[in-house]
Short mmCIF file of C-alpha atoms in Angstrom, two decimals:
data_model
loop_
_atom_site.label_atom_id
_atom_site.label_comp_id
_atom_site.label_asym_id
_atom_site.label_seq_id
_atom_site.Cartn_x
_atom_site.Cartn_y
_atom_site.Cartn_z
CA ASP V 1 -0.04 -0.36 -0.02
CA ALA V 2 1.45 3.16 -1.06
CA GLY V 3 2.16 5.83 1.13
CA VAL V 4 1.66 9.75 0.43
CA THR V 5 4.55 10.58 -1.74
CA GLN V 6 5.94 13.73 -3.07
CA SER V 7 8.72 15.10 -5.71
CA PRO V 8 10.93 16.61 -5.75
CA THR V 9 12.64 15.60 -2.43
CA HIS V 10 15.37 18.62 -2.98
CA LEU V 11 14.94 22.32 -5.30
CA ILE V 12 17.11 24.95 -5.11
CA LYS V 13 14.99 27.68 -6.38
CA THR V 14 16.47 31.35 -7.37
CA ARG V 15 13.81 34.47 -5.70
CA GLY V 16 11.96 35.31 -7.76
CA GLN V 17 11.57 32.22 -9.88
CA GLN V 18 8.24 30.12 -9.34
CA VAL V 19 7.89 26.51 -8.70
CA THR V 20 5.83 23.70 -8.52
CA LEU V 21 5.59 20.80 -5.89
CA ARG V 22 3.89 17.43 -6.84
CA CYS V 23 1.91 14.75 -4.45
CA SER V 24 -0.02 11.38 -4.61
CA PRO V 25 -1.93 10.82 -2.00
CA LYS V 26 -2.20 7.25 0.33
CA SER V 27 -4.56 5.01 -1.57
CA GLY V 28 -7.61 5.60 -0.72
CA HIS V 29 -7.50 9.38 0.56
CA ASP V 30 -9.50 12.12 -1.54
CA THR V 31 -8.49 15.31 0.65
CA VAL V 32 -5.00 16.32 0.19
CA SER V 33 -3.43 19.10 3.06
CA TRP V 34 -0.49 21.57 2.04
CA TYR V 35 2.01 22.16 5.08
CA GLN V 36 4.59 24.75 5.26
CA GLN V 37 7.94 23.77 7.70
CA ALA V 38 10.55 26.27 8.66
CA LEU V 39 13.83 25.09 10.11
CA GLY V 40 12.98 23.86 13.67
CA GLN V 41 9.20 24.96 13.68
CA GLY V 42 5.93 22.89 13.51
CA PRO V 43 4.50 22.40 9.86
CA GLN V 44 1.82 25.56 9.30
CA PHE V 45 -1.25 24.50 7.18
CA ILE V 46 -1.15 26.46 3.44
CA PHE V 47 -4.68 25.49 1.56
CA GLN V 48 -6.20 21.95 1.68
CA TYR V 49 -8.24 20.88 -1.28
CA TYR V 50 -10.94 18.08 -2.05
CA GLU V 51 -12.49 17.03 -5.10
CA GLU V 52 -10.72 19.59 -7.14
CA GLU V 53 -11.56 22.41 -4.80
CA GLU V 54 -9.85 24.46 -2.37
CA ARG V 55 -11.87 24.01 0.28
CA GLN V 56 -9.52 26.05 2.68
CA ARG V 57 -6.67 28.48 3.57
CA GLY V 58 -4.51 29.47 6.28
CA ASN V 59 -2.29 32.50 6.21
CA PHE V 60 -0.32 32.51 3.30
CA PRO V 61 -0.56 34.94 0.63
CA ASP V 62 -1.91 34.26 -3.24
CA ARG V 63 1.49 33.40 -4.40
CA PHE V 64 0.33 30.14 -3.20
CA SER V 65 -1.68 28.36 -4.92
CA GLY V 66 -2.40 24.82 -5.54
CA HIS V 67 -3.61 22.57 -7.53
CA GLN V 68 -6.08 18.91 -7.52
CA TYR V 69 -6.84 16.35 -9.80
CA PRO V 70 -9.55 13.90 -10.53
CA ASN V 71 -7.43 11.39 -9.36
CA TYR V 72 -6.28 13.00 -6.37
CA SER V 73 -3.10 14.11 -6.55
CA SER V 74 -2.36 17.52 -6.35
CA GLU V 75 0.16 20.18 -7.27
CA LEU V 76 1.57 23.08 -4.33
CA ASN V 77 2.50 26.53 -6.99
CA VAL V 78 4.59 29.15 -5.32
CA ASN V 79 5.16 32.75 -8.01
CA ALA V 80 7.80 35.53 -7.09
CA LEU V 81 9.87 33.55 -5.18
CA LEU V 82 11.04 34.91 -1.49
CA LEU V 83 14.64 33.54 0.60
CA GLY V 84 11.25 33.12 3.41
CA ASP V 85 10.14 30.93 0.83
CA SER V 86 12.84 28.45 2.02
CA ALA V 87 11.16 25.20 3.77
CA LEU V 88 10.20 21.90 3.71
CA TYR V 89 6.81 21.47 2.68
CA LEU V 90 4.63 18.80 3.30
CA CYS V 91 1.64 17.34 2.10
CA ALA V 92 -0.42 14.79 3.80
CA SER V 93 -3.53 13.16 2.89
CA SER V 94 -6.25 11.81 4.55
CA LEU V 95 -9.82 11.04 4.00
CA ARG V 96 -13.13 13.09 4.03
CA GLN V 97 -15.49 11.22 5.34
CA VAL V 98 -13.87 9.90 8.39
CA ILE V 99 -14.21 12.75 11.04
CA ASN V 100 -10.79 13.16 12.60
CA SER V 101 -9.58 10.82 9.76
CA PRO V 102 -5.27 10.79 10.87
CA LEU V 103 -3.13 13.21 8.59
CA HIS V 104 -0.27 10.77 6.28
CA PHE V 105 2.41 12.49 5.74
CA GLY V 106 4.62 12.73 3.27
CA ASN V 107 8.87 13.07 3.03
CA GLY V 108 8.13 16.45 1.82
CA THR V 109 9.90 18.53 -0.85
CA ARG V 110 12.72 20.89 0.57
CA LEU V 111 13.16 23.75 -1.48
CA THR V 112 15.98 26.22 -0.92
CA VAL V 113 15.29 29.48 -2.60
CA THR V 114 18.81 31.62 -3.26
CA GLY M 1 -7.82 31.62 15.09
CA GLU M 2 -6.25 28.70 17.63
CA ASN M 3 -2.52 28.39 19.05
CA VAL M 4 -0.65 25.84 20.35
CA GLU M 5 1.93 26.37 22.51
CA GLN M 6 4.40 23.34 23.67
CA HIS M 7 6.74 22.82 26.42
CA PRO M 8 9.50 22.77 26.37
CA SER M 9 11.93 22.78 23.65
CA THR M 10 13.81 20.24 24.71
CA LEU M 11 14.09 17.38 26.99
CA SER M 12 16.75 14.93 27.74
CA VAL M 13 16.38 11.58 29.81
CA GLN M 14 17.93 8.80 31.03
CA GLU M 15 17.08 5.34 28.86
CA GLY M 16 14.28 3.73 30.97
CA ASP M 17 13.09 7.04 32.11
CA SER M 18 10.12 8.82 31.92
CA ALA M 19 9.52 12.07 29.79
CA VAL M 20 6.21 14.37 29.29
CA ILE M 21 5.21 16.87 27.23
CA LYS M 22 2.10 19.43 27.39
CA CYS M 23 0.74 22.03 24.92
CA THR M 24 -2.20 24.29 25.64
CA TYR M 25 -4.43 25.69 23.19
CA SER M 26 -6.23 28.18 23.70
CA ASP M 27 -10.10 27.10 20.47
CA SER M 28 -12.27 25.89 22.85
CA ALA M 29 -13.85 24.23 20.02
CA SER M 30 -10.79 22.22 18.77
CA ASN M 31 -12.71 18.22 19.32
CA TYR M 32 -8.91 16.75 17.94
CA PHE M 33 -5.66 16.29 19.62
CA PRO M 34 -2.62 14.59 17.62
CA TRP M 35 0.77 13.79 18.20
CA TYR M 36 3.27 13.86 15.07
CA LYS M 37 7.09 12.37 15.64
CA GLN M 38 9.58 13.28 13.49
CA GLU M 39 12.65 11.77 12.98
CA LEU M 40 15.42 14.50 11.99
CA GLY M 41 14.90 14.96 7.67
CA LYS M 42 11.61 12.36 8.05
CA ARG M 43 8.07 12.85 7.41
CA PRO M 44 6.16 13.49 10.84
CA GLN M 45 4.26 10.55 12.00
CA LEU M 46 1.46 9.84 13.56
CA ILE M 47 2.14 7.99 17.41
CA ILE M 48 -1.39 8.53 19.66
CA ASP M 49 -4.46 11.12 18.98
CA ILE M 50 -7.45 11.64 21.39
CA ARG M 51 -10.47 13.17 20.50
CA SER M 52 -12.29 15.59 23.03
CA ASN M 53 -14.30 12.50 24.05
CA VAL M 54 -12.12 11.00 25.92
CA GLY M 55 -9.66 11.94 28.77
CA GLU M 56 -6.49 9.65 28.57
CA LYS M 57 -5.64 6.91 25.44
CA LYS M 58 -2.26 4.58 26.08
CA ASP M 59 -1.33 2.77 23.58
CA GLN M 60 2.01 0.61 25.36
CA ARG M 61 4.27 2.89 26.71
CA ILE M 62 3.09 6.03 24.96
CA ALA M 63 -0.10 7.77 26.36
CA VAL M 64 -1.68 10.71 26.14
CA THR M 65 -4.21 12.92 28.28
CA LEU M 66 -6.76 15.66 27.71
CA ASN M 67 -8.34 18.00 30.18
CA LYS M 68 -10.34 19.72 28.33
CA THR M 69 -11.61 23.15 31.23
CA ALA M 70 -8.00 23.89 31.48
CA LYS M 71 -7.18 23.26 27.97
CA HIS M 72 -4.28 21.20 27.97
CA PHE M 73 -3.13 17.70 26.60
CA SER M 74 0.43 16.05 27.36
CA LEU M 75 2.31 13.05 25.96
CA HIS M 76 3.60 10.38 28.62
CA ILE M 77 5.98 8.26 27.24
CA THR M 78 6.99 5.55 29.69
CA GLU M 79 10.28 3.38 29.90
CA THR M 80 12.31 5.24 27.24
CA GLN M 81 14.43 4.33 25.23
CA PRO M 82 16.94 5.73 22.22
CA GLU M 83 15.03 5.13 19.45
CA ASP M 84 12.14 7.79 21.33
CA SER M 85 15.36 10.42 20.57
CA ALA M 86 13.28 12.51 17.86
CA VAL M 87 11.48 16.13 18.10
CA TYR M 88 7.69 15.05 18.53
CA PHE M 89 5.10 17.96 18.01
CA CYS M 90 1.16 18.46 18.99
CA ALA M 91 -1.58 19.35 17.68
CA ALA M 92 -5.35 20.29 17.31
CA SER M 93 -7.97 20.62 14.91
CA LEU M 94 -11.16 21.64 15.04
CA SER M 95 -13.24 19.55 12.58
CA MET M 96 -16.43 20.46 11.29
CA ASN M 97 -19.48 19.30 10.38
CA THR M 98 -18.07 19.05 6.45
CA GLY M 99 -15.45 16.94 7.50
CA PHE M 100 -12.61 19.83 6.85
CA GLN M 101 -10.04 19.86 9.32
CA LYS M 102 -6.74 21.60 9.57
CA LEU M 103 -3.90 20.95 12.27
CA VAL M 104 -2.61 24.05 14.31
CA PHE M 105 0.80 22.43 15.54
CA GLY M 106 3.58 23.84 18.02
CA THR M 107 6.83 24.59 18.31
CA GLY M 108 7.72 21.05 18.94
CA THR M 109 10.16 19.36 21.82
CA ARG M 110 13.46 17.54 20.85
CA LEU M 111 13.26 14.85 23.09
CA LEU M 112 17.06 13.30 23.40
CA VAL M 113 16.94 9.78 25.26
CA SER M 114 20.69 8.68 26.65
CA PRO M 115 22.04 5.37 27.38
#
């Protein structure tokens, strides 16, 4: 049973560039959430997708956008990268119909902005 | 919005001792409280969770307690082993009737278990 998979594992970008991160949820899951984890901090909620629509959003600017495909996979896009966007980006999947369905995290994509 | 505070930030114990990590939350409507373990360079992994209708839950050497009145919850690890060394995160979530939830995490506790 495949867990949550993310790609790429590492990425180096320059300020002002754009980046796309990808996530495939755990088999059987239909909801994908994205979190940003800065070094030494807890993960912070970016947004959540279900049925190809953004359902909840955290306190992140519009430079952060996403998408979910019919197969439940998801992308996180960040435009106009800033140095402060350097972090580990975690994707987590869950099953909406199960109240408080535990989140299963992927290994993350480590983004470095120079 | 919800705010979660976690203490201590670092905790060093001897193998076999117990370890306790404490968290407080601000939103009394929060109803789900998971704990995650994150080893260096790895994904956060759920180790135990508790829902607001339960005061305590235990799984082998790990237990979690919840005090809804005081809005705090704690992780207890007994008979600690070196492989318990990791960063532990508490989190709180308000799950709406829509079924959607978002976790608000604490800042983490680095646990070091010395042999």
